[in-house]
mmCIF file of C-alpha atoms in Angstrom:
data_model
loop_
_atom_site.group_PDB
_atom_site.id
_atom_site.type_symbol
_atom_site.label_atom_id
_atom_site.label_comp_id
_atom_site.label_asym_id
_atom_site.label_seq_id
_atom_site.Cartn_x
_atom_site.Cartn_y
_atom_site.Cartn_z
ATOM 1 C CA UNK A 1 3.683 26.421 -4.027
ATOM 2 C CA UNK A 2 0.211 24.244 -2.396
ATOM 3 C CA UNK A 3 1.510 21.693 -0.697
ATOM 4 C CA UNK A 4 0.841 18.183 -2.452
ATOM 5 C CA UNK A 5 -2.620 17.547 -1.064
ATOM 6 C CA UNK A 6 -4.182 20.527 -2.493
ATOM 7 C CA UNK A 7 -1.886 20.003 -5.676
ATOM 8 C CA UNK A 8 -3.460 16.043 -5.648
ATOM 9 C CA UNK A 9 -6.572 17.141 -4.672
ATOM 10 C CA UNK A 10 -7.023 19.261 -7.861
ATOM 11 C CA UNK A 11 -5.647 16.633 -10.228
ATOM 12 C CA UNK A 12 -8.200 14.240 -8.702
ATOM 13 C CA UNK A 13 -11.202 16.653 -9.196
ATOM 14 C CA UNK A 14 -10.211 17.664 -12.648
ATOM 15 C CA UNK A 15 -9.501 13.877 -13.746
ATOM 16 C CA UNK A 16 -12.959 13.210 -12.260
ATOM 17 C CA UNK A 17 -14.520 15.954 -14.334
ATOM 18 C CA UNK A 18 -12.814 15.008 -17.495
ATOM 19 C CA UNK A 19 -14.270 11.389 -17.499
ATOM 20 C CA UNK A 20 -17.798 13.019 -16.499
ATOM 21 C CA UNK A 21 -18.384 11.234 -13.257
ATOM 22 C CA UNK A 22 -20.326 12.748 -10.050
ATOM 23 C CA UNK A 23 -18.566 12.384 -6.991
ATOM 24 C CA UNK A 24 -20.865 10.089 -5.178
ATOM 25 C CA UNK A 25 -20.538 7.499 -8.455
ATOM 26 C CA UNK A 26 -16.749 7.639 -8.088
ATOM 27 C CA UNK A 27 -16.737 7.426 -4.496
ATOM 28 C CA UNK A 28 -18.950 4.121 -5.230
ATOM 29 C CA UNK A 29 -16.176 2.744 -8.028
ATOM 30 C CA UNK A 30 -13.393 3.407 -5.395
ATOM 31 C CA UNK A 31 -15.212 2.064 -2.521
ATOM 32 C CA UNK A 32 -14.724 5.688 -0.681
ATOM 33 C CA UNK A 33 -17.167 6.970 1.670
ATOM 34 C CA UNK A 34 -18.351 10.337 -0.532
ATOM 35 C CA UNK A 35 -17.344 12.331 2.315
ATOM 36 C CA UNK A 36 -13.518 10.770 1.951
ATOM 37 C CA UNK A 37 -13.789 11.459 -1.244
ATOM 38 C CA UNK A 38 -14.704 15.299 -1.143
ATOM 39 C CA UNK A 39 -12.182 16.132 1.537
ATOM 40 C CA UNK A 40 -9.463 14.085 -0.836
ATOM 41 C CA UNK A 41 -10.571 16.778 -3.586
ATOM 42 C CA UNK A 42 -10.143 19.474 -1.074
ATOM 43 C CA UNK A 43 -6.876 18.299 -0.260
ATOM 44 C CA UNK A 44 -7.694 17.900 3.585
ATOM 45 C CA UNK A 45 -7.182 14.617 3.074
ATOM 46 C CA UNK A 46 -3.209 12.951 3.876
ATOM 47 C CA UNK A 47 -4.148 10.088 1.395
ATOM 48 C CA UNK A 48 -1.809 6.807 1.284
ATOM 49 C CA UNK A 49 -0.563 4.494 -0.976
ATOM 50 C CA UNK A 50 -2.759 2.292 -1.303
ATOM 51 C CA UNK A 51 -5.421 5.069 -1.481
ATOM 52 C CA UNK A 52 -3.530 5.829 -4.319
ATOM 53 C CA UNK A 53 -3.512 2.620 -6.014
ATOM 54 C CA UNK A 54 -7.174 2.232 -5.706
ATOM 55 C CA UNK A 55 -7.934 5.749 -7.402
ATOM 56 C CA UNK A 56 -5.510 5.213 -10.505
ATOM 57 C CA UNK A 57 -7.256 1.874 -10.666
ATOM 58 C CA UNK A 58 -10.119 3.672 -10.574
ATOM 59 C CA UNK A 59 -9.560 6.148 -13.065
ATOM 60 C CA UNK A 60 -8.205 3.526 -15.266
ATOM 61 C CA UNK A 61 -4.189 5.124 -15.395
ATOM 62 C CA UNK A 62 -1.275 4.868 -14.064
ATOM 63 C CA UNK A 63 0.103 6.077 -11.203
ATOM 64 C CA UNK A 64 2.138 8.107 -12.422
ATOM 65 C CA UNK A 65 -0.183 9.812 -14.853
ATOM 66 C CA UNK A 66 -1.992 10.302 -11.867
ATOM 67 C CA UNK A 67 1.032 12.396 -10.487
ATOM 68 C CA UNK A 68 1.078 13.847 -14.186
ATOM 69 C CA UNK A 69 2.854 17.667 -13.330
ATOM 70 C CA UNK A 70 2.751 17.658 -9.911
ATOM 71 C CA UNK B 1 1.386 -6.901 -10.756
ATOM 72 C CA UNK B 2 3.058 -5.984 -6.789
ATOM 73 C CA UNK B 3 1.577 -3.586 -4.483
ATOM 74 C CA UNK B 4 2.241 0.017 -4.606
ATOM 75 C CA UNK B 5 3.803 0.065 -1.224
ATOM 76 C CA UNK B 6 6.496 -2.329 -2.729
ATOM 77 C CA UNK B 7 6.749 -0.664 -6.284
ATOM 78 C CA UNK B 8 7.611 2.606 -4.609
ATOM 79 C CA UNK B 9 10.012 1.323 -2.593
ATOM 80 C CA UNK B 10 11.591 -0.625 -4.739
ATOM 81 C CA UNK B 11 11.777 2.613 -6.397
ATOM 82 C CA UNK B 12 13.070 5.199 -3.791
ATOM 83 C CA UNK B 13 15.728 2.691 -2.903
ATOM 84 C CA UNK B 14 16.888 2.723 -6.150
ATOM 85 C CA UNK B 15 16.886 6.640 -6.493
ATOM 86 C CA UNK B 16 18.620 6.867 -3.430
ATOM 87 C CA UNK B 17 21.412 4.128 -4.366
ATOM 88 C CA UNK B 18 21.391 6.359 -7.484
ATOM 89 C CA UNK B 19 22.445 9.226 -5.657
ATOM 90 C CA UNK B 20 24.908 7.635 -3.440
ATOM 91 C CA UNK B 21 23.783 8.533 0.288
ATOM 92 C CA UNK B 22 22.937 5.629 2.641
ATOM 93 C CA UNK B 23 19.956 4.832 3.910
ATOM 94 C CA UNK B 24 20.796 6.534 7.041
ATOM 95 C CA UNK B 25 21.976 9.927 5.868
ATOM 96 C CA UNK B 26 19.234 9.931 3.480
ATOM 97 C CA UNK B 27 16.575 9.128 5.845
ATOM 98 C CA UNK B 28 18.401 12.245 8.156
ATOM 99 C CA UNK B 29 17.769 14.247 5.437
ATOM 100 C CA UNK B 30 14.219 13.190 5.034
ATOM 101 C CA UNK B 31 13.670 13.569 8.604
ATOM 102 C CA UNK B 32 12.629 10.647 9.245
ATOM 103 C CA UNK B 33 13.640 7.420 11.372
ATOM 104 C CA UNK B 34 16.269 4.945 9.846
ATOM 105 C CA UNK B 35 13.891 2.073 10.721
ATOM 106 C CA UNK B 36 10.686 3.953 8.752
ATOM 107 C CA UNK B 37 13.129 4.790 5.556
ATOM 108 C CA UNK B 38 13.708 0.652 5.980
ATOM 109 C CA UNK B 39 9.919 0.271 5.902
ATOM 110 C CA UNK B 40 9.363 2.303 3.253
ATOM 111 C CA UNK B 41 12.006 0.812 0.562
ATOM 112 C CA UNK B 42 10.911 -2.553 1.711
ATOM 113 C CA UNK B 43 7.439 -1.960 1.072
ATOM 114 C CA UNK B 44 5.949 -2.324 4.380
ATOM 115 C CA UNK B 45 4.857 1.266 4.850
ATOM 116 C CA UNK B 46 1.734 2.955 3.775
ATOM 117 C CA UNK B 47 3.077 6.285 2.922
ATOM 118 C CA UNK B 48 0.737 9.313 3.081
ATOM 119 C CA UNK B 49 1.074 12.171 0.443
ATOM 120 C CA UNK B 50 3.308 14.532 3.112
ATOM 121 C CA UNK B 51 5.662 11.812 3.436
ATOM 122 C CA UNK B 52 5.770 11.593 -0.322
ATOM 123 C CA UNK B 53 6.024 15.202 -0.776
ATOM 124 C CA UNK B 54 9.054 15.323 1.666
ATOM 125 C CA UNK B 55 10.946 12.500 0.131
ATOM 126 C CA UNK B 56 10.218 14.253 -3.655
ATOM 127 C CA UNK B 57 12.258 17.596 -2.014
ATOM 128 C CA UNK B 58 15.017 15.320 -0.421
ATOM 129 C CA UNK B 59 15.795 13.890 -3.884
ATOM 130 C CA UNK B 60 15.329 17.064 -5.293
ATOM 131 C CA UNK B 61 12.433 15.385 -8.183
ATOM 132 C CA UNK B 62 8.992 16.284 -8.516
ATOM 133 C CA UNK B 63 6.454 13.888 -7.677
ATOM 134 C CA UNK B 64 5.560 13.174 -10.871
ATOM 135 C CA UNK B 65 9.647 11.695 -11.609
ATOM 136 C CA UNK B 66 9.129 10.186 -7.907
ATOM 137 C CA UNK B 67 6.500 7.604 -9.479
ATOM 138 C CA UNK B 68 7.853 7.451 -12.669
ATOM 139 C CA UNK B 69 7.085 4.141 -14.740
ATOM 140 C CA UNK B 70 4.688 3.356 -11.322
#
């Protein structure tokens, strides 16, 4: 199995996608630099928690749905 | 609403008390330090995803259960 990075990484990009958003403009709404916010997609990026708090914020969900089958 | 940090912990402490293993087996089992396993169920730690991975495969949960209702 990818470890949980990649895994996350995927979620976030597909998530992203779904609600139609370029990277840059969600980088903005999260207050990410864009080039945090690519490498978190990539999953090169060992993301926190309270990285994670601001992205399900961001995306408007839970944090949990954020972790939705991973 | 509390922070993450404190949800999750709040959390992992409970899964663990759940499962009956003190906080120092359990934090043998993680690998980590007694003192960090402290930090993290008292909310103090800033967890990155590899930490969260590992403590998913020490309870035996996926991720997704590991935030569940987060």
């Amino acid at each position: 199995m990818e470890t949980l990075r990649k895994r996350f990484g995927e979620r976030v990009r597909q998530l992203r996608r779904d609600a139609g958003v370029s990277q840059e403009d969600f980088a903005d709404k999260c207050g990410f630099a864009r080039s945090y916010m690519s490498r978190i997609e990539r999953g090169t990026s060992n993301l926190s928690l309270d990285g994670i708090e601001r992205l399900a914020a961001s995306f408007g969900i839970t944090v949990e749905d954020l972790f939705r089958g991973l």
